[in-house]
Amino acid sequence: MNFHQRVTRLKKLGLGVSTEYGAAQQTQGLDVFLLRQQYPKFGGFLEIGVEAAKGLDEAAQRWINTGGATTYHFLDVNLSDPADFEAGWLEQTRALVKATDAAWVCGDSGWWHFGARESGHMLLVPPVLTASGVAPLADGIVRLREALGKEVLPENPPGHWFLGEQHVLDFYAQVVDRADSGMLLDCAHLAIYQLQKKLDPLTGFDGFPFDRVVEMHVAGSEWRTLGGFQYVEDTHTPEVLEATSLIFAEVVKRAPNLKAVVFECERNPLSACVPGFEKIAAVWP
Amino acid sequence: MSAGLPLSERVQQLIVRMCFDNLFVAQVRSDEVLDLGIGERERQWLRELPQEALDADAERRSRLVMALRQEAPLAARMLDLVKHWPYFFGSPEFAGVIEQRGSSVVALCDFVERTFPFSGWTPVLRVETCMARLRRKKTRALAPHDVALGERFSACVVPAQTLVAYEHKLQLLGASEHSPREVILAERSPNGEISLEIASEGIAAIVSAIGEGALPKTQVLAILAAHTDEPDTVFLDLLADGLLVA
């Protein structure tokens, strides 16, 4: 089956939230259960960020046990590196994906770590946006999809830099075409790219296959300055940049296969996040 | 550098090195001819990477150092003492971690052993290296008649008493202000030889209080009174032994 046939089998999850190991334990962390209880429409599913070595935390496990829908967001594989698909890691990941009963698997398609997969090696470096980077990434997506038996959606990562001669959307258009895959378009990460390159938020939209967008992320970001260098940090705060909102609203119009939207605000109290959810829901009812 | 690596992946490796090694950044930015395994176009991308962009994640190095301190406390302590971390990040061992899917812990142990071969720490560091390698040991295929150590075992040959020294050094690293203390009293004999002994509780209290300074006799007697019923007699004995002078 090709992507367009496979995507019809994916469930529409609606609007949801993300979490990472231990996020719920933070004092200011979002209470996903309270969200689901008070605003069921905003808590349609939980995107669980997982490092296989750490597994699932108590909150994720509880969400699963209470029958909540999930997606599995990996935090520990460099898709473009075949050597990173170690048998032990794959076995752990397969078991975790099964335990979460995730609708699909997704995650930033950059380098999550350097060297071997071990403590202290974690980072998130965006891919080099160049022709030679397309095949390794696309082949990794296919490799993981086949290994897990689940749809794997690559996500455009954030970055303090973006190297390469291609626009990020042109790059991912080639990646998802070669992998015959869907995509998780992170609107905040795309806004970071456009702002850093001093481009209009909608630059690169022409020719991008938006019918491959299955999931989107919306999140707050903040301008920062270091020395004379200005950059946008992916802070997951509730205040969303205008460029991010503009991208989101435009992609929604063009993405017929959109099944899920995550408002990434896991480290903030519910009251601070509600207005953000409401704005997203107004654009994507 | 791995053979057959896609160019984009090679550039990623170099970016990661630049994230940790400022000297390497300067080399890349210079006109120096370097065998980086990339073309001039890619090198130009790297040259144009703002230093501030590389520094925006200010915790990157410290996260790694923290992880290394946890697993290889002695090797990490050695680098702390000589303020040598930048040299480690610029070392071939660390470059090998990035380029060969290596372990920073093993690289750190190897780097310290190579860099400080005469430090006297070498045997105890070998214990740490042995443990770091064992944690990462994988099952390997053997020829039909070969025998090897199981994957749960590893060994290192070191001078006698190394294990005692290793455990002792670890204890010292873990010591805090609240850890139990002992006072070592050094005494020079008439022929110049120095002997060491652990001071008794009362003596320890006095010598710690006096240090290399001096105290009023009343205060010394008060300290002695907390440890003996006959402080005046003991005080005279200590004068006679030469431990105290007045």
Tab-separated table of C-alpha atoms in Angstrom, chain A residues 77-188:
chain	number	residue	atom	x	y	z
A	77	VAL	CA	17.038	7.822	17.195
A	78	ASN	CA	19.035	9.443	14.418
A	79	LEU	CA	16.885	8.304	11.522
A	80	SER	CA	19.605	9.128	9.007
A	81	ASP	CA	22.122	6.745	10.614
A	82	PRO	CA	21.554	3.047	9.856
A	83	ALA	CA	23.930	2.100	12.695
A	84	ASP	CA	21.562	3.748	15.179
A	85	PHE	CA	18.965	1.024	14.621
A	86	GLU	CA	20.599	-1.313	17.135
A	87	ALA	CA	18.795	-4.580	17.768
A	88	GLY	CA	18.438	-3.946	21.514
A	89	TRP	CA	17.043	-0.465	21.016
A	90	LEU	CA	14.636	-1.680	18.345
A	91	GLU	CA	13.389	-4.423	20.623
A	92	GLN	CA	12.784	-1.951	23.476
A	93	THR	CA	11.093	0.524	21.159
A	94	ARG	CA	8.875	-2.133	19.622
A	95	ALA	CA	7.734	-3.180	23.104
A	96	LEU	CA	7.062	0.421	24.147
A	97	VAL	CA	5.142	1.247	20.978
A	98	LYS	CA	3.037	-1.840	21.599
A	99	ALA	CA	2.503	-0.870	25.245
A	100	THR	CA	1.321	2.610	24.268
A	101	ASP	CA	-0.924	1.282	21.491
A	102	ALA	CA	0.161	4.378	19.577
A	103	ALA	CA	-1.783	5.434	16.500
A	104	TRP	CA	1.577	6.145	14.852
A	105	VAL	CA	5.192	6.956	15.600
A	106	CYS	CA	6.717	10.372	15.028
A	107	GLY	CA	9.677	12.484	16.038
A	108	ASP	CA	12.166	15.148	15.104
A	109	SER	CA	14.246	13.887	12.220
A	110	GLY	CA	17.579	15.368	13.247
A	111	TRP	CA	20.411	14.025	15.339
A	112	TRP	CA	19.093	13.218	18.802
A	113	HIS	CA	22.529	12.249	19.979
A	114	PHE	CA	26.120	11.932	18.876
A	115	GLY	CA	28.299	8.848	19.275
A	116	ALA	CA	26.736	5.842	20.894
A	117	ARG	CA	23.280	6.147	22.430
A	118	GLU	CA	24.224	6.944	26.013
A	119	SER	CA	23.749	9.376	28.840
A	120	GLY	CA	25.214	12.815	28.158
A	121	HIS	CA	25.264	12.401	24.368
A	122	MET	CA	21.806	13.868	23.852
A	123	LEU	CA	21.326	16.926	21.658
A	124	LEU	CA	18.986	17.881	18.864
A	125	VAL	CA	20.694	19.032	15.699
A	126	PRO	CA	18.561	19.672	12.606
A	127	PRO	CA	19.440	17.817	9.411
A	128	VAL	CA	21.732	19.463	6.881
A	129	LEU	CA	19.305	20.666	4.224
A	130	THR	CA	21.171	19.403	1.224
A	131	ALA	CA	20.540	16.884	-1.540
A	132	SER	CA	22.850	14.250	-0.018
A	133	GLY	CA	20.788	14.318	3.189
A	134	VAL	CA	17.520	13.238	1.599
A	135	ALA	CA	18.206	9.545	0.985
A	136	PRO	CA	19.703	8.666	4.404
A	137	LEU	CA	16.759	10.271	6.189
A	138	ALA	CA	14.082	8.832	3.909
A	139	ASP	CA	15.622	5.361	4.098
A	140	GLY	CA	15.663	5.604	7.890
A	141	ILE	CA	11.958	6.425	7.942
A	142	VAL	CA	11.202	3.363	5.819
A	143	ARG	CA	13.513	1.230	7.988
A	144	LEU	CA	11.734	2.261	11.196
A	145	ARG	CA	8.269	1.947	9.656
A	146	GLU	CA	9.028	-1.595	8.579
A	147	ALA	CA	10.661	-2.511	11.882
A	148	LEU	CA	7.769	-1.219	14.002
A	149	GLY	CA	4.876	-1.940	11.675
A	150	LYS	CA	3.581	1.586	12.292
A	151	GLU	CA	3.419	4.750	10.231
A	152	VAL	CA	6.495	6.891	10.997
A	153	LEU	CA	6.088	10.646	10.581
A	154	PRO	CA	9.296	12.679	10.414
A	155	GLU	CA	9.106	16.080	12.103
A	156	ASN	CA	11.028	19.167	11.019
A	157	PRO	CA	13.234	19.943	14.060
A	158	PRO	CA	13.982	23.315	15.646
A	159	GLY	CA	17.481	24.723	15.459
A	160	HIS	CA	19.863	27.481	16.356
A	161	TRP	CA	21.237	27.085	12.843
A	162	PHE	CA	20.130	25.512	9.566
A	163	LEU	CA	22.839	24.593	7.070
A	164	GLY	CA	22.379	23.578	3.470
A	165	GLU	CA	21.362	25.017	0.142
A	166	GLN	CA	17.732	23.908	0.293
A	167	HIS	CA	14.677	25.434	1.907
A	168	VAL	CA	13.460	23.220	4.743
A	169	LEU	CA	10.124	22.536	3.008
A	170	ASP	CA	11.821	21.614	-0.281
A	171	PHE	CA	14.069	19.249	1.646
A	172	TYR	CA	11.183	17.521	3.428
A	173	ALA	CA	9.149	17.363	0.221
A	174	GLN	CA	11.889	15.145	-1.220
A	175	VAL	CA	12.245	13.136	1.992
A	176	VAL	CA	8.563	12.225	2.305
A	177	ASP	CA	8.345	11.514	-1.417
A	178	ARG	CA	11.291	9.097	-1.321
A	179	ALA	CA	10.040	7.463	1.895
A	180	ASP	CA	6.444	7.509	0.633
A	181	SER	CA	5.620	8.825	4.052
A	182	GLY	CA	3.416	11.277	5.856
A	183	MET	CA	4.862	14.125	7.883
A	184	LEU	CA	4.529	15.879	11.191
A	185	LEU	CA	4.827	19.569	10.417
A	186	ASP	CA	5.873	21.550	13.460
A	187	CYS	CA	4.598	25.078	12.808
A	188	ALA	CA	6.750	26.616	15.552
